[in-house]
């Protein structure tokens, strides 16, 4: 049941984490030069990671 609640909070946070993930990806691209092929997958991975972190924070804090 705890996993379901955490994922529920995380799914809601997906929409709010898009902008910070875009900014982080732009910073990574400027600093390390991400190839165009990996730009979107990196951004999506960051969106999911940020959403899970916020979902865990909302569940356990």
Coordinates of N, CA, C and O in Angstrom, one line a residue, residues 10-20 47 51:
X10 N 3.8 10.6 -7.0 CA 4.8 10.9 -8.0 C 4.1 11.2 -9.3 O 4.6 12.0 -10.1
X11 N 3.0 10.5 -9.7 CA 2.4 10.7 -10.9 C 1.8 12.1 -11.0 O 1.9 12.8 -12.1
X12 N 1.3 12.6 -9.9 CA 0.8 14.0 -9.9 C 1.9 15.0 -10.1 O 1.8 16.0 -10.8
X13 N 3.1 14.7 -9.5 CA 4.2 15.6 -9.6 C 4.9 15.6 -10.9 O 5.8 16.5 -11.2
X14 N 4.6 14.6 -11.8 CA 5.3 14.6 -13.1 C 5.1 15.9 -13.9 O 6.0 16.4 -14.5
X15 N 3.9 16.5 -13.8 CA 3.6 17.7 -14.6 C 4.4 18.9 -14.0 O 4.8 19.8 -14.7
X16 N 4.6 18.9 -12.7 CA 5.2 20.0 -12.1 C 6.8 20.0 -12.2 O 7.5 21.0 -12.0
X17 N 7.3 18.8 -12.5 CA 8.7 18.6 -12.5 C 9.3 18.8 -13.9 O 10.5 18.7 -14.1
X18 N 8.5 19.1 -14.9 CA 9.0 19.2 -16.3 C 9.9 20.4 -16.4 O 11.0 20.3 -17.0
X19 N 9.5 21.5 -15.9 CA 10.3 22.8 -16.1 C 11.6 22.6 -15.4 O 12.6 23.0 -16.0
X20 N 11.7 22.2 -14.1 CA 13.0 22.0 -13.5 C 13.9 21.0 -14.2 O 15.1 21.2 -14.3
X47 N 13.0 14.0 -15.1 CA 11.6 14.2 -14.7 C 11.1 13.1 -13.8 O 10.5 13.4 -12.7
X51 N 10.3 13.5 -9.8 CA 8.9 13.2 -9.4 C 8.9 12.1 -8.3 O 8.2 12.2 -7.3

